Amino acid sequence: MHVYLGSDHGGYRMKETLKEWVKGACYELTDLGCFSEEACDYPDIAKEVCEKVKQDRGSRGVLVCGTGIGMSMVANKFPGIRAALCANEFMAQMAREHNDAQIICMGGRVVDDAMAKKMLEIFLKTNFSGEERHVRRVRKIEGR
Ligand code: RB5
C-alpha cells in the first residue's frame, strides 16, 4: 500500500513525524509537501494528495494542517475521495470500517504525536467492513 502525505505549515512538524513512522512500518510513501514551516496554502497540498490517491487505487492519504479542518474541507470536494478528520483511535477505526475513507486528516495543533501515530496505524491496518448497510451509505455519499 502506498501512502501519500501532505501538510501545510501548521501540520509540517507532525507530517515529518508521521513520515518517519510510515517508513519504519515499511509502507511505500510519497511526501507531497510542504517541505518547511514557511506559510503555505493548505488547498494546494490537499489537491496534490487527492489527485494521487484517486489515481493510485488502494493507496491512502494523510493530510495535516493546524486543525485538520481546512484539509478535510478541501479533500471532500474531490469526487470519489472520502476524507475523515480524526482526533482519536475510535474515529480512525470507524473512518475505515464504516466510511471506507481513503484519506485521514489530522490537526497538528490538536492531537499529540503519540495519538497521531496510533490513529495512522489503525487507519492503515483497518479494512472497510463491506457490510451492506455501509456499502449503501458510502454509495449515497456520491449520490449513487
Ligand atoms: C494555518 O494557520 C491554519 O489555518 C491551517 O493550518 C488549518 O488549521 C486550516 O484549517
PDB file of C-alpha atoms and ligand atoms in Angstrom:
ATOM      1  CA  MET A   1       0.000   0.000   0.000  1.00  0.00           C
ATOM      2  CA  HIS A   2       1.317   3.428  -0.945  1.00  0.00           C
ATOM      3  CA  VAL A   3       0.871   6.331   1.473  1.00  0.00           C
ATOM      4  CA  TYR A   4       0.742   9.927   0.198  1.00  0.00           C
ATOM      5  CA  LEU A   5       1.493  12.559   2.834  1.00  0.00           C
ATOM      6  CA  GLY A   6       0.797  16.279   2.785  1.00  0.00           C
ATOM      7  CA  SER A   7       0.656  19.189   5.190  1.00  0.00           C
ATOM      8  CA  ASP A   8       0.691  22.931   5.361  1.00  0.00           C
ATOM      9  CA  HIS A   9       2.995  24.816   7.765  1.00  0.00           C
ATOM     10  CA  GLY A  10       0.591  24.155  10.673  1.00  0.00           C
ATOM     11  CA  GLY A  11       0.968  20.411  10.157  1.00  0.00           C
ATOM     12  CA  TYR A  12       4.531  20.268   8.866  1.00  0.00           C
ATOM     13  CA  ARG A  13       6.170  19.034  12.055  1.00  0.00           C
ATOM     14  CA  MET A  14       3.561  16.328  12.594  1.00  0.00           C
ATOM     15  CA  LYS A  15       3.762  15.266   8.944  1.00  0.00           C
ATOM     16  CA  GLU A  16       7.534  14.789   9.366  1.00  0.00           C
ATOM     17  CA  THR A  17       6.941  12.675  12.478  1.00  0.00           C
ATOM     18  CA  LEU A  18       4.336  10.561  10.682  1.00  0.00           C
ATOM     19  CA  LYS A  19       6.634  10.157   7.669  1.00  0.00           C
ATOM     20  CA  GLU A  20       9.273   8.549   9.888  1.00  0.00           C
ATOM     21  CA  TRP A  21       6.639   6.236  11.357  1.00  0.00           C
ATOM     22  CA  VAL A  22       5.396   5.242   7.874  1.00  0.00           C
ATOM     23  CA  LYS A  23       8.967   4.491   6.762  1.00  0.00           C
ATOM     24  CA  GLY A  24       9.584   2.406   9.880  1.00  0.00           C
ATOM     25  CA  ALA A  25       6.394   0.439   9.252  1.00  0.00           C
ATOM     26  CA  CYS A  26       7.697  -0.385   5.747  1.00  0.00           C
ATOM     27  CA  TYR A  27       4.943   1.246   3.694  1.00  0.00           C
ATOM     28  CA  GLU A  28       5.877   2.914   0.414  1.00  0.00           C
ATOM     29  CA  LEU A  29       5.422   6.655   0.704  1.00  0.00           C
ATOM     30  CA  THR A  30       5.460   9.904  -1.199  1.00  0.00           C
ATOM     31  CA  ASP A  31       5.794  13.210   0.616  1.00  0.00           C
ATOM     32  CA  LEU A  32       3.930  15.852  -1.391  1.00  0.00           C
ATOM     33  CA  GLY A  33       4.981  18.727   0.872  1.00  0.00           C
ATOM     34  CA  CYS A  34       5.123  21.217   2.308  1.00  0.00           C
ATOM     35  CA  PHE A  35       8.842  20.999   2.950  1.00  0.00           C
ATOM     36  CA  SER A  36       9.389  23.662   5.613  1.00  0.00           C
ATOM     37  CA  GLU A  37       7.486  25.675   8.213  1.00  0.00           C
ATOM     38  CA  GLU A  38       7.167  28.586   5.806  1.00  0.00           C
ATOM     39  CA  ALA A  39       3.496  29.544   5.420  1.00  0.00           C
ATOM     40  CA  CYS A  40       1.671  27.954   2.503  1.00  0.00           C
ATOM     41  CA  ASP A  41      -1.938  27.308   1.434  1.00  0.00           C
ATOM     42  CA  TYR A  42      -3.474  24.004   2.549  1.00  0.00           C
ATOM     43  CA  PRO A  43      -5.815  23.730  -0.507  1.00  0.00           C
ATOM     44  CA  ASP A  44      -2.788  23.390  -2.818  1.00  0.00           C
ATOM     45  CA  ILE A  45      -1.372  20.465  -0.839  1.00  0.00           C
ATOM     46  CA  ALA A  46      -4.734  18.758  -0.361  1.00  0.00           C
ATOM     47  CA  LYS A  47      -5.244  18.855  -4.137  1.00  0.00           C
ATOM     48  CA  GLU A  48      -1.895  17.122  -4.756  1.00  0.00           C
ATOM     49  CA  VAL A  49      -2.661  14.335  -2.291  1.00  0.00           C
ATOM     50  CA  CYS A  50      -6.246  13.811  -3.524  1.00  0.00           C
ATOM     51  CA  GLU A  51      -5.157  13.553  -7.149  1.00  0.00           C
ATOM     52  CA  LYS A  52      -2.526  10.929  -6.294  1.00  0.00           C
ATOM     53  CA  VAL A  53      -4.888   8.902  -4.107  1.00  0.00           C
ATOM     54  CA  LYS A  54      -7.517   8.939  -6.870  1.00  0.00           C
ATOM     55  CA  GLN A  55      -5.015   7.734  -9.485  1.00  0.00           C
ATOM     56  CA  ASP A  56      -3.453   5.065  -7.274  1.00  0.00           C
ATOM     57  CA  ARG A  57      -6.266   2.672  -6.367  1.00  0.00           C
ATOM     58  CA  GLY A  58      -5.846   1.142  -2.904  1.00  0.00           C
ATOM     59  CA  SER A  59      -3.485   3.858  -1.724  1.00  0.00           C
ATOM     60  CA  ARG A  60      -4.110   6.052   1.331  1.00  0.00           C
ATOM     61  CA  GLY A  61      -3.526   9.711   2.071  1.00  0.00           C
ATOM     62  CA  VAL A  62      -2.603  11.667   5.172  1.00  0.00           C
ATOM     63  CA  LEU A  63      -3.308  15.398   5.369  1.00  0.00           C
ATOM     64  CA  VAL A  64      -2.232  17.517   8.320  1.00  0.00           C
ATOM     65  CA  CYS A  65      -2.889  21.210   8.904  1.00  0.00           C
ATOM     66  CA  GLY A  66      -3.261  23.143  12.149  1.00  0.00           C
ATOM     67  CA  THR A  67      -6.705  21.760  12.919  1.00  0.00           C
ATOM     68  CA  GLY A  68      -7.249  19.274  10.083  1.00  0.00           C
ATOM     69  CA  ILE A  69     -10.422  21.193   9.227  1.00  0.00           C
ATOM     70  CA  GLY A  70      -9.219  23.035   6.146  1.00  0.00           C
ATOM     71  CA  MET A  71      -7.594  19.923   4.706  1.00  0.00           C
ATOM     72  CA  SER A  72     -10.765  17.864   5.183  1.00  0.00           C
ATOM     73  CA  MET A  73     -12.966  20.564   3.659  1.00  0.00           C
ATOM     74  CA  VAL A  74     -10.840  20.665   0.526  1.00  0.00           C
ATOM     75  CA  ALA A  75     -10.312  16.923   0.189  1.00  0.00           C
ATOM     76  CA  ASN A  76     -14.035  16.171   0.373  1.00  0.00           C
ATOM     77  CA  LYS A  77     -14.626  18.399  -2.660  1.00  0.00           C
ATOM     78  CA  PHE A  78     -12.887  15.805  -4.837  1.00  0.00           C
ATOM     79  CA  PRO A  79     -15.437  13.348  -6.260  1.00  0.00           C
ATOM     80  CA  GLY A  80     -14.690   9.840  -5.047  1.00  0.00           C
ATOM     81  CA  ILE A  81     -12.494  10.992  -2.189  1.00  0.00           C
ATOM     82  CA  ARG A  82     -13.658  10.334   1.353  1.00  0.00           C
ATOM     83  CA  ALA A  83     -11.509  12.231   3.827  1.00  0.00           C
ATOM     84  CA  ALA A  84     -12.046  11.784   7.559  1.00  0.00           C
ATOM     85  CA  LEU A  85     -10.976  14.321  10.153  1.00  0.00           C
ATOM     86  CA  CYS A  86      -9.969  12.215  13.155  1.00  0.00           C
ATOM     87  CA  ALA A  87      -8.962  13.091  16.692  1.00  0.00           C
ATOM     88  CA  ASN A  88      -8.919   9.700  18.419  1.00  0.00           C
ATOM     89  CA  GLU A  89      -8.453   5.988  17.746  1.00  0.00           C
ATOM     90  CA  PHE A  90     -12.184   5.233  17.552  1.00  0.00           C
ATOM     91  CA  MET A  91     -12.671   7.824  14.808  1.00  0.00           C
ATOM     92  CA  ALA A  92      -9.730   6.414  12.830  1.00  0.00           C
ATOM     93  CA  GLN A  93     -11.170   2.908  13.078  1.00  0.00           C
ATOM     94  CA  MET A  94     -14.704   3.944  12.105  1.00  0.00           C
ATOM     95  CA  ALA A  95     -13.388   6.061   9.237  1.00  0.00           C
ATOM     96  CA  ARG A  96     -12.192   2.811   7.657  1.00  0.00           C
ATOM     97  CA  GLU A  97     -14.758   0.256   8.862  1.00  0.00           C
ATOM     98  CA  HIS A  98     -17.874   2.333   8.210  1.00  0.00           C
ATOM     99  CA  ASN A  99     -16.883   5.173   5.857  1.00  0.00           C
ATOM    100  CA  ASP A 100     -14.191   3.483   3.740  1.00  0.00           C
ATOM    101  CA  ALA A 101     -12.175   6.706   3.907  1.00  0.00           C
ATOM    102  CA  GLN A 102      -9.021   6.786   1.815  1.00  0.00           C
ATOM    103  CA  ILE A 103      -7.611   9.902   3.484  1.00  0.00           C
ATOM    104  CA  ILE A 104      -7.133  10.703   7.162  1.00  0.00           C
ATOM    105  CA  CYS A 105      -6.932  14.355   8.189  1.00  0.00           C
ATOM    106  CA  MET A 106      -5.440  15.453  11.477  1.00  0.00           C
ATOM    107  CA  GLY A 107      -4.735  18.663  13.349  1.00  0.00           C
ATOM    108  CA  GLY A 108      -1.081  19.190  14.154  1.00  0.00           C
ATOM    109  CA  ARG A 109      -2.162  21.690  16.793  1.00  0.00           C
ATOM    110  CA  VAL A 110      -4.921  19.443  18.141  1.00  0.00           C
ATOM    111  CA  VAL A 111      -3.550  15.962  18.786  1.00  0.00           C
ATOM    112  CA  ASP A 112      -0.152  14.925  20.107  1.00  0.00           C
ATOM    113  CA  ASP A 113       2.377  12.825  18.191  1.00  0.00           C
ATOM    114  CA  ALA A 114       1.567   9.622  20.053  1.00  0.00           C
ATOM    115  CA  MET A 115      -2.139   9.908  19.179  1.00  0.00           C
ATOM    116  CA  ALA A 116      -1.342  10.825  15.584  1.00  0.00           C
ATOM    117  CA  LYS A 117       0.828   7.711  15.158  1.00  0.00           C
ATOM    118  CA  LYS A 118      -1.772   5.463  16.783  1.00  0.00           C
ATOM    119  CA  MET A 119      -4.525   6.855  14.553  1.00  0.00           C
ATOM    120  CA  LEU A 120      -2.441   6.395  11.434  1.00  0.00           C
ATOM    121  CA  GLU A 121      -1.547   2.822  12.336  1.00  0.00           C
ATOM    122  CA  ILE A 122      -5.223   1.972  12.862  1.00  0.00           C
ATOM    123  CA  PHE A 123      -6.217   3.805   9.689  1.00  0.00           C
ATOM    124  CA  LEU A 124      -3.724   1.876   7.559  1.00  0.00           C
ATOM    125  CA  LYS A 125      -4.443  -1.531   9.086  1.00  0.00           C
ATOM    126  CA  THR A 126      -8.236  -1.452   9.245  1.00  0.00           C
ATOM    127  CA  ASN A 127     -10.333  -2.736   6.348  1.00  0.00           C
ATOM    128  CA  PHE A 128     -13.745  -1.473   5.266  1.00  0.00           C
ATOM    129  CA  SER A 129     -16.352  -3.751   6.832  1.00  0.00           C
ATOM    130  CA  GLY A 130     -18.055  -4.295   3.474  1.00  0.00           C
ATOM    131  CA  GLU A 131     -21.388  -4.691   5.260  1.00  0.00           C
ATOM    132  CA  GLU A 132     -24.364  -3.987   3.040  1.00  0.00           C
ATOM    133  CA  ARG A 133     -25.609  -1.017   5.053  1.00  0.00           C
ATOM    134  CA  HIS A 134     -22.227   0.659   4.956  1.00  0.00           C
ATOM    135  CA  VAL A 135     -21.765  -0.026   1.240  1.00  0.00           C
ATOM    136  CA  ARG A 136     -25.189   1.553   0.635  1.00  0.00           C
ATOM    137  CA  ARG A 137     -24.372   4.628   2.741  1.00  0.00           C
ATOM    138  CA  VAL A 138     -20.976   5.161   1.154  1.00  0.00           C
ATOM    139  CA  ARG A 139     -22.598   4.957  -2.310  1.00  0.00           C
ATOM    140  CA  LYS A 140     -25.096   7.605  -1.240  1.00  0.00           C
ATOM    141  CA  ILE A 141     -22.235   9.986  -0.428  1.00  0.00           C
ATOM    142  CA  GLU A 142     -21.527  10.057  -4.161  1.00  0.00           C
ATOM    143  CA  GLY A 143     -25.224  10.403  -4.963  1.00  0.00           C
ATOM    144  CA  ARG A 144     -25.466   6.827  -6.281  1.00  0.00           C
TER     145      ARG A 144
HETATM  146  C1  RB5 B   1      -2.947  27.893   9.230  1.00  0.00           C
HETATM  147  O1  RB5 B   1      -2.631  28.874  10.176  1.00  0.00           O
HETATM  148  C2  RB5 B   1      -4.218  27.180   9.614  1.00  0.00           C
HETATM  149  O2  RB5 B   1      -5.315  27.976   9.321  1.00  0.00           O
HETATM  150  C3  RB5 B   1      -4.307  25.860   8.901  1.00  0.00           C
HETATM  151  O3  RB5 B   1      -3.202  25.090   9.219  1.00  0.00           O
HETATM  152  C4  RB5 B   1      -5.511  24.978   9.169  1.00  0.00           C
HETATM  153  O4  RB5 B   1      -5.704  24.794  10.531  1.00  0.00           O
HETATM  154  C5  RB5 B   1      -6.737  25.301   8.457  1.00  0.00           C
HETATM  155  O5  RB5 B   1      -7.778  24.629   8.563  1.00  0.00           O
END
